[in-house]
């Protein structure tokens, strides 16, 4: 199947983002939304949600669903957080059924339907609170544990997250001890 310039453009973009891209990203690269519609009609790309597409010629990865989630909001990039971030960093035995995504407090979801796989949280994250796993934005371990404590995931999982954080290198021992004292002072542990 011959490739078009427009397809090559979105294909290269998708390869860098676990197989997905947005209409806005494609438009910024000179690909018109009508061209995306035509590609979808020819089964070269698949619409995952409003403004988010998957390139069917790019390999899907275990991170495809997460990249799709962070690209879902229009105008901002979401950040994986809470139990999802704990799970991805392998901090505790938490196994969330849905993807937790943090968006800026001032961001308004303008669509009627939030995909059923997403749980949205609002917070103005500081630059030092956000890291990246496999190119996908994720809250860092300390922020994640604080968020989970505020969401009341339970002291046993929090203690396990602190221990796993030290063991896996996501937290330095001194940082984990300080965080543990903070959580005890706030009655989360």
PDB file of C-alpha atoms in Angstrom:
ATOM      1  CA  UNK A   1       0.000   0.000   0.000  1.00  0.00           C
ATOM      2  CA  UNK A   2       1.660   3.277  -1.074  1.00  0.00           C
ATOM      3  CA  UNK A   3       2.147   5.900   1.610  1.00  0.00           C
ATOM      4  CA  UNK A   4       1.116   9.502   1.175  1.00  0.00           C
ATOM      5  CA  UNK A   5       3.034  12.456   2.509  1.00  0.00           C
ATOM      6  CA  UNK A   6       0.252  13.144   5.026  1.00  0.00           C
ATOM      7  CA  UNK A   7       0.265   9.550   6.213  1.00  0.00           C
ATOM      8  CA  UNK A   8       4.060   9.526   6.504  1.00  0.00           C
ATOM      9  CA  UNK A   9       3.820  12.667   8.630  1.00  0.00           C
ATOM     10  CA  UNK A  10       1.304  11.254  11.115  1.00  0.00           C
ATOM     11  CA  UNK A  11       2.985   7.840  11.031  1.00  0.00           C
ATOM     12  CA  UNK A  12       6.313   9.362  12.117  1.00  0.00           C
ATOM     13  CA  UNK A  13       4.518  11.274  14.869  1.00  0.00           C
ATOM     14  CA  UNK A  14       2.648   8.164  16.024  1.00  0.00           C
ATOM     15  CA  UNK A  15       5.841   6.103  16.148  1.00  0.00           C
ATOM     16  CA  UNK A  16       7.202   8.552  18.728  1.00  0.00           C
ATOM     17  CA  UNK A  17       3.998   8.388  20.813  1.00  0.00           C
ATOM     18  CA  UNK A  18       3.200   4.688  21.144  1.00  0.00           C
ATOM     19  CA  UNK A  19       1.073   4.713  17.996  1.00  0.00           C
ATOM     20  CA  UNK A  20      -1.242   7.627  18.780  1.00  0.00           C
ATOM     21  CA  UNK A  21      -1.532  11.317  17.921  1.00  0.00           C
ATOM     22  CA  UNK A  22      -4.039  14.154  18.049  1.00  0.00           C
ATOM     23  CA  UNK A  23      -5.809  16.170  15.396  1.00  0.00           C
ATOM     24  CA  UNK A  24      -4.082  19.289  16.746  1.00  0.00           C
ATOM     25  CA  UNK A  25      -0.641  17.682  16.454  1.00  0.00           C
ATOM     26  CA  UNK A  26      -1.370  16.590  12.887  1.00  0.00           C
ATOM     27  CA  UNK A  27      -2.663  20.057  11.994  1.00  0.00           C
ATOM     28  CA  UNK A  28       0.528  21.614  13.420  1.00  0.00           C
ATOM     29  CA  UNK A  29       2.461  19.388  11.019  1.00  0.00           C
ATOM     30  CA  UNK A  30       0.337  20.493   8.063  1.00  0.00           C
ATOM     31  CA  UNK A  31      -2.161  17.612   7.917  1.00  0.00           C
ATOM     32  CA  UNK A  32      -5.766  18.830   7.613  1.00  0.00           C
ATOM     33  CA  UNK A  33      -8.479  17.164   9.743  1.00  0.00           C
ATOM     34  CA  UNK A  34     -10.359  16.177   6.562  1.00  0.00           C
ATOM     35  CA  UNK A  35      -7.292  14.238   5.498  1.00  0.00           C
ATOM     36  CA  UNK A  36      -7.395  12.382   8.829  1.00  0.00           C
ATOM     37  CA  UNK A  37     -11.061  11.603   8.228  1.00  0.00           C
ATOM     38  CA  UNK A  38     -10.157  10.152   4.799  1.00  0.00           C
ATOM     39  CA  UNK A  39      -7.342   8.073   6.326  1.00  0.00           C
ATOM     40  CA  UNK A  40      -9.759   6.724   8.939  1.00  0.00           C
ATOM     41  CA  UNK A  41     -12.270   5.847   6.234  1.00  0.00           C
ATOM     42  CA  UNK A  42      -9.516   3.844   4.458  1.00  0.00           C
ATOM     43  CA  UNK A  43      -8.632   2.079   7.758  1.00  0.00           C
ATOM     44  CA  UNK A  44      -5.138   3.534   7.938  1.00  0.00           C
ATOM     45  CA  UNK A  45      -5.867   5.235  11.255  1.00  0.00           C
ATOM     46  CA  UNK A  46      -8.543   4.681  13.890  1.00  0.00           C
ATOM     47  CA  UNK A  47     -10.370   7.341  15.884  1.00  0.00           C
ATOM     48  CA  UNK A  48     -10.018   6.444  19.575  1.00  0.00           C
ATOM     49  CA  UNK A  49     -11.858   9.442  20.967  1.00  0.00           C
ATOM     50  CA  UNK A  50     -12.585  13.014  19.934  1.00  0.00           C
ATOM     51  CA  UNK A  51      -9.350  14.359  18.469  1.00  0.00           C
ATOM     52  CA  UNK A  52      -7.227  11.272  19.264  1.00  0.00           C
ATOM     53  CA  UNK A  53      -6.226   8.753  16.614  1.00  0.00           C
ATOM     54  CA  UNK A  54      -4.255   5.535  16.500  1.00  0.00           C
ATOM     55  CA  UNK A  55      -2.048   4.794  13.503  1.00  0.00           C
ATOM     56  CA  UNK A  56      -2.927   1.224  12.542  1.00  0.00           C
ATOM     57  CA  UNK A  57       0.444   0.890  10.797  1.00  0.00           C
ATOM     58  CA  UNK A  58       2.374   1.654  13.979  1.00  0.00           C
ATOM     59  CA  UNK A  59       2.888  -1.070  16.558  1.00  0.00           C
ATOM     60  CA  UNK A  60       0.707  -0.774  19.635  1.00  0.00           C
ATOM     61  CA  UNK A  61       2.657  -0.944  22.882  1.00  0.00           C
ATOM     62  CA  UNK A  62       1.636  -1.525  26.499  1.00  0.00           C
ATOM     63  CA  UNK A  63       1.839   2.284  26.775  1.00  0.00           C
ATOM     64  CA  UNK A  64      -0.589   3.061  23.920  1.00  0.00           C
ATOM     65  CA  UNK A  65      -3.626   3.328  26.197  1.00  0.00           C
ATOM     66  CA  UNK A  66      -1.744   5.637  28.566  1.00  0.00           C
ATOM     67  CA  UNK A  67      -0.494   7.925  25.801  1.00  0.00           C
ATOM     68  CA  UNK A  68      -4.019   8.060  24.417  1.00  0.00           C
ATOM     69  CA  UNK A  69      -5.286   9.101  27.863  1.00  0.00           C
ATOM     70  CA  UNK A  70      -2.777  11.936  28.328  1.00  0.00           C
ATOM     71  CA  UNK A  71      -3.544  13.240  24.818  1.00  0.00           C
ATOM     72  CA  UNK A  72      -7.332  13.036  25.291  1.00  0.00           C
ATOM     73  CA  UNK A  73      -7.807  16.540  26.792  1.00  0.00           C
ATOM     74  CA  UNK A  74      -7.850  19.203  24.111  1.00  0.00           C
ATOM     75  CA  UNK A  75      -5.416  22.073  24.649  1.00  0.00           C
ATOM     76  CA  UNK A  76      -3.442  20.508  27.517  1.00  0.00           C
ATOM     77  CA  UNK A  77      -1.582  17.282  28.117  1.00  0.00           C
ATOM     78  CA  UNK A  78      -2.821  15.271  31.043  1.00  0.00           C
ATOM     79  CA  UNK A  79      -0.494  13.604  33.536  1.00  0.00           C
ATOM     80  CA  UNK A  80      -0.960  10.033  34.726  1.00  0.00           C
ATOM     81  CA  UNK A  81      -1.353  10.107  38.486  1.00  0.00           C
ATOM     82  CA  UNK A  82      -2.734   8.527  41.651  1.00  0.00           C
ATOM     83  CA  UNK A  83      -3.165   4.734  41.523  1.00  0.00           C
ATOM     84  CA  UNK A  84      -2.199   4.591  37.838  1.00  0.00           C
ATOM     85  CA  UNK A  85       1.174   6.182  38.568  1.00  0.00           C
ATOM     86  CA  UNK A  86       1.695   3.858  41.561  1.00  0.00           C
ATOM     87  CA  UNK A  87       1.002   0.862  39.363  1.00  0.00           C
ATOM     88  CA  UNK A  88       3.267   1.996  36.511  1.00  0.00           C
ATOM     89  CA  UNK A  89       6.158   2.618  38.921  1.00  0.00           C
ATOM     90  CA  UNK A  90       5.403  -0.711  40.620  1.00  0.00           C
ATOM     91  CA  UNK A  91       4.903   0.971  43.986  1.00  0.00           C
ATOM     92  CA  UNK A  92       2.567  -1.298  45.945  1.00  0.00           C
ATOM     93  CA  UNK A  93       0.119  -3.939  44.802  1.00  0.00           C
ATOM     94  CA  UNK A  94      -2.483  -1.427  43.654  1.00  0.00           C
ATOM     95  CA  UNK A  95      -4.172  -2.466  40.402  1.00  0.00           C
ATOM     96  CA  UNK A  96      -6.476   0.311  39.185  1.00  0.00           C
ATOM     97  CA  UNK A  97      -9.339  -0.618  36.886  1.00  0.00           C
ATOM     98  CA  UNK A  98      -9.305   2.876  35.362  1.00  0.00           C
ATOM     99  CA  UNK A  99      -6.654   5.368  34.297  1.00  0.00           C
ATOM    100  CA  UNK A 100      -6.182   8.273  36.709  1.00  0.00           C
ATOM    101  CA  UNK A 101      -5.355  11.519  34.926  1.00  0.00           C
ATOM    102  CA  UNK A 102      -4.557  14.890  36.477  1.00  0.00           C
ATOM    103  CA  UNK A 103      -5.472  18.070  34.605  1.00  0.00           C
ATOM    104  CA  UNK A 104      -4.866  21.706  35.595  1.00  0.00           C
ATOM    105  CA  UNK A 105      -7.497  23.081  37.981  1.00  0.00           C
ATOM    106  CA  UNK A 106      -8.610  25.766  35.515  1.00  0.00           C
ATOM    107  CA  UNK A 107      -9.078  23.267  32.677  1.00  0.00           C
ATOM    108  CA  UNK A 108     -12.680  22.667  31.738  1.00  0.00           C
ATOM    109  CA  UNK A 109     -13.707  19.483  30.026  1.00  0.00           C
ATOM    110  CA  UNK A 110     -15.868  20.771  27.205  1.00  0.00           C
ATOM    111  CA  UNK A 111     -17.146  17.418  26.048  1.00  0.00           C
ATOM    112  CA  UNK A 112     -20.238  15.689  27.318  1.00  0.00           C
ATOM    113  CA  UNK A 113     -18.619  12.291  27.560  1.00  0.00           C
ATOM    114  CA  UNK A 114     -15.439  11.454  29.431  1.00  0.00           C
ATOM    115  CA  UNK A 115     -14.183   8.027  28.298  1.00  0.00           C
ATOM    116  CA  UNK A 116     -15.243   5.416  30.841  1.00  0.00           C
ATOM    117  CA  UNK A 117     -11.651   4.328  31.384  1.00  0.00           C
ATOM    118  CA  UNK A 118     -10.631   7.719  32.810  1.00  0.00           C
ATOM    119  CA  UNK A 119     -10.876   9.173  36.300  1.00  0.00           C
ATOM    120  CA  UNK A 120     -10.085  12.882  36.192  1.00  0.00           C
ATOM    121  CA  UNK A 121      -8.362  14.814  38.983  1.00  0.00           C
ATOM    122  CA  UNK A 122      -7.672  18.535  39.133  1.00  0.00           C
ATOM    123  CA  UNK A 123      -4.371  19.981  40.353  1.00  0.00           C
ATOM    124  CA  UNK A 124      -1.863  22.562  39.230  1.00  0.00           C
ATOM    125  CA  UNK A 125       1.219  20.369  39.162  1.00  0.00           C
ATOM    126  CA  UNK A 126       4.648  21.893  39.629  1.00  0.00           C
ATOM    127  CA  UNK A 127       7.359  21.051  37.122  1.00  0.00           C
ATOM    128  CA  UNK A 128       9.235  19.090  39.783  1.00  0.00           C
ATOM    129  CA  UNK A 129       6.121  16.943  40.388  1.00  0.00           C
ATOM    130  CA  UNK A 130       6.052  15.567  36.839  1.00  0.00           C
ATOM    131  CA  UNK A 131       8.324  12.973  35.310  1.00  0.00           C
ATOM    132  CA  UNK A 132       8.093  10.679  32.335  1.00  0.00           C
ATOM    133  CA  UNK A 133       7.882   6.934  31.811  1.00  0.00           C
ATOM    134  CA  UNK A 134       8.413   5.706  28.268  1.00  0.00           C
ATOM    135  CA  UNK A 135       7.715   9.248  27.065  1.00  0.00           C
ATOM    136  CA  UNK A 136       4.374   9.487  28.894  1.00  0.00           C
ATOM    137  CA  UNK A 137       3.965  12.191  31.581  1.00  0.00           C
ATOM    138  CA  UNK A 138       3.521  10.715  35.067  1.00  0.00           C
ATOM    139  CA  UNK A 139       3.563  12.276  38.510  1.00  0.00           C
ATOM    140  CA  UNK A 140       6.762  11.511  40.390  1.00  0.00           C
ATOM    141  CA  UNK A 141       6.738   9.025  43.269  1.00  0.00           C
ATOM    142  CA  UNK A 142       6.496  11.470  46.191  1.00  0.00           C
ATOM    143  CA  UNK A 143       3.669  13.456  44.560  1.00  0.00           C
ATOM    144  CA  UNK A 144       1.910  10.224  43.622  1.00  0.00           C
ATOM    145  CA  UNK A 145       2.018   8.914  47.180  1.00  0.00           C
ATOM    146  CA  UNK A 146       0.714  12.236  48.540  1.00  0.00           C
ATOM    147  CA  UNK A 147      -2.125  12.218  45.983  1.00  0.00           C
ATOM    148  CA  UNK A 148      -3.019   8.644  46.882  1.00  0.00           C
ATOM    149  CA  UNK A 149      -3.001   9.497  50.592  1.00  0.00           C
ATOM    150  CA  UNK A 150      -5.418  12.386  49.970  1.00  0.00           C
ATOM    151  CA  UNK A 151      -7.566   9.979  47.926  1.00  0.00           C
ATOM    152  CA  UNK A 152      -7.608   7.586  50.924  1.00  0.00           C
ATOM    153  CA  UNK A 153      -6.218   4.471  49.245  1.00  0.00           C
ATOM    154  CA  UNK A 154      -5.338   3.035  52.652  1.00  0.00           C
ATOM    155  CA  UNK A 155      -2.363   2.991  54.999  1.00  0.00           C
ATOM    156  CA  UNK A 156      -1.185  -0.513  54.060  1.00  0.00           C
ATOM    157  CA  UNK A 157      -0.800   0.421  50.394  1.00  0.00           C
ATOM    158  CA  UNK A 158       0.848   3.720  51.338  1.00  0.00           C
ATOM    159  CA  UNK A 159       3.393   1.949  53.557  1.00  0.00           C
ATOM    160  CA  UNK A 160       4.042  -0.546  50.790  1.00  0.00           C
ATOM    161  CA  UNK A 161       4.462   2.296  48.257  1.00  0.00           C
ATOM    162  CA  UNK A 162       7.048   3.954  50.516  1.00  0.00           C
ATOM    163  CA  UNK A 163       8.970   0.689  50.961  1.00  0.00           C
ATOM    164  CA  UNK A 164       8.774  -0.155  47.247  1.00  0.00           C
ATOM    165  CA  UNK A 165       9.850   3.394  46.413  1.00  0.00           C
ATOM    166  CA  UNK A 166      13.091   2.920  48.321  1.00  0.00           C
ATOM    167  CA  UNK A 167      13.631  -0.604  46.968  1.00  0.00           C
ATOM    168  CA  UNK A 168      13.080   0.399  43.320  1.00  0.00           C
ATOM    169  CA  UNK A 169      14.941   3.707  43.531  1.00  0.00           C
ATOM    170  CA  UNK A 170      11.942   5.977  42.921  1.00  0.00           C
ATOM    171  CA  UNK A 171      12.495   7.458  46.400  1.00  0.00           C
ATOM    172  CA  UNK A 172      15.670   8.135  48.327  1.00  0.00           C
ATOM    173  CA  UNK A 173      15.584   6.767  51.874  1.00  0.00           C
ATOM    174  CA  UNK A 174      15.705  10.255  53.440  1.00  0.00           C
ATOM    175  CA  UNK A 175      12.907  11.464  51.141  1.00  0.00           C
ATOM    176  CA  UNK A 176      10.773   8.418  52.015  1.00  0.00           C
ATOM    177  CA  UNK A 177      11.323   8.929  55.751  1.00  0.00           C
ATOM    178  CA  UNK A 178      10.305  12.578  55.479  1.00  0.00           C
ATOM    179  CA  UNK A 179       7.233  11.623  53.459  1.00  0.00           C
ATOM    180  CA  UNK A 180       6.343   8.945  56.000  1.00  0.00           C
ATOM    181  CA  UNK A 181       6.498  11.498  58.838  1.00  0.00           C
ATOM    182  CA  UNK A 182       4.366  13.931  56.798  1.00  0.00           C
ATOM    183  CA  UNK A 183       1.725  11.264  56.169  1.00  0.00           C
ATOM    184  CA  UNK A 184       1.673  10.221  59.831  1.00  0.00           C
ATOM    185  CA  UNK A 185       1.261  13.879  60.900  1.00  0.00           C
ATOM    186  CA  UNK A 186      -1.782  14.139  58.612  1.00  0.00           C
ATOM    187  CA  UNK A 187      -3.209  10.841  59.923  1.00  0.00           C
ATOM    188  CA  UNK A 188      -2.883   8.995  56.605  1.00  0.00           C
ATOM    189  CA  UNK A 189      -0.661   6.315  58.161  1.00  0.00           C
TER     190      UNK A 189
END
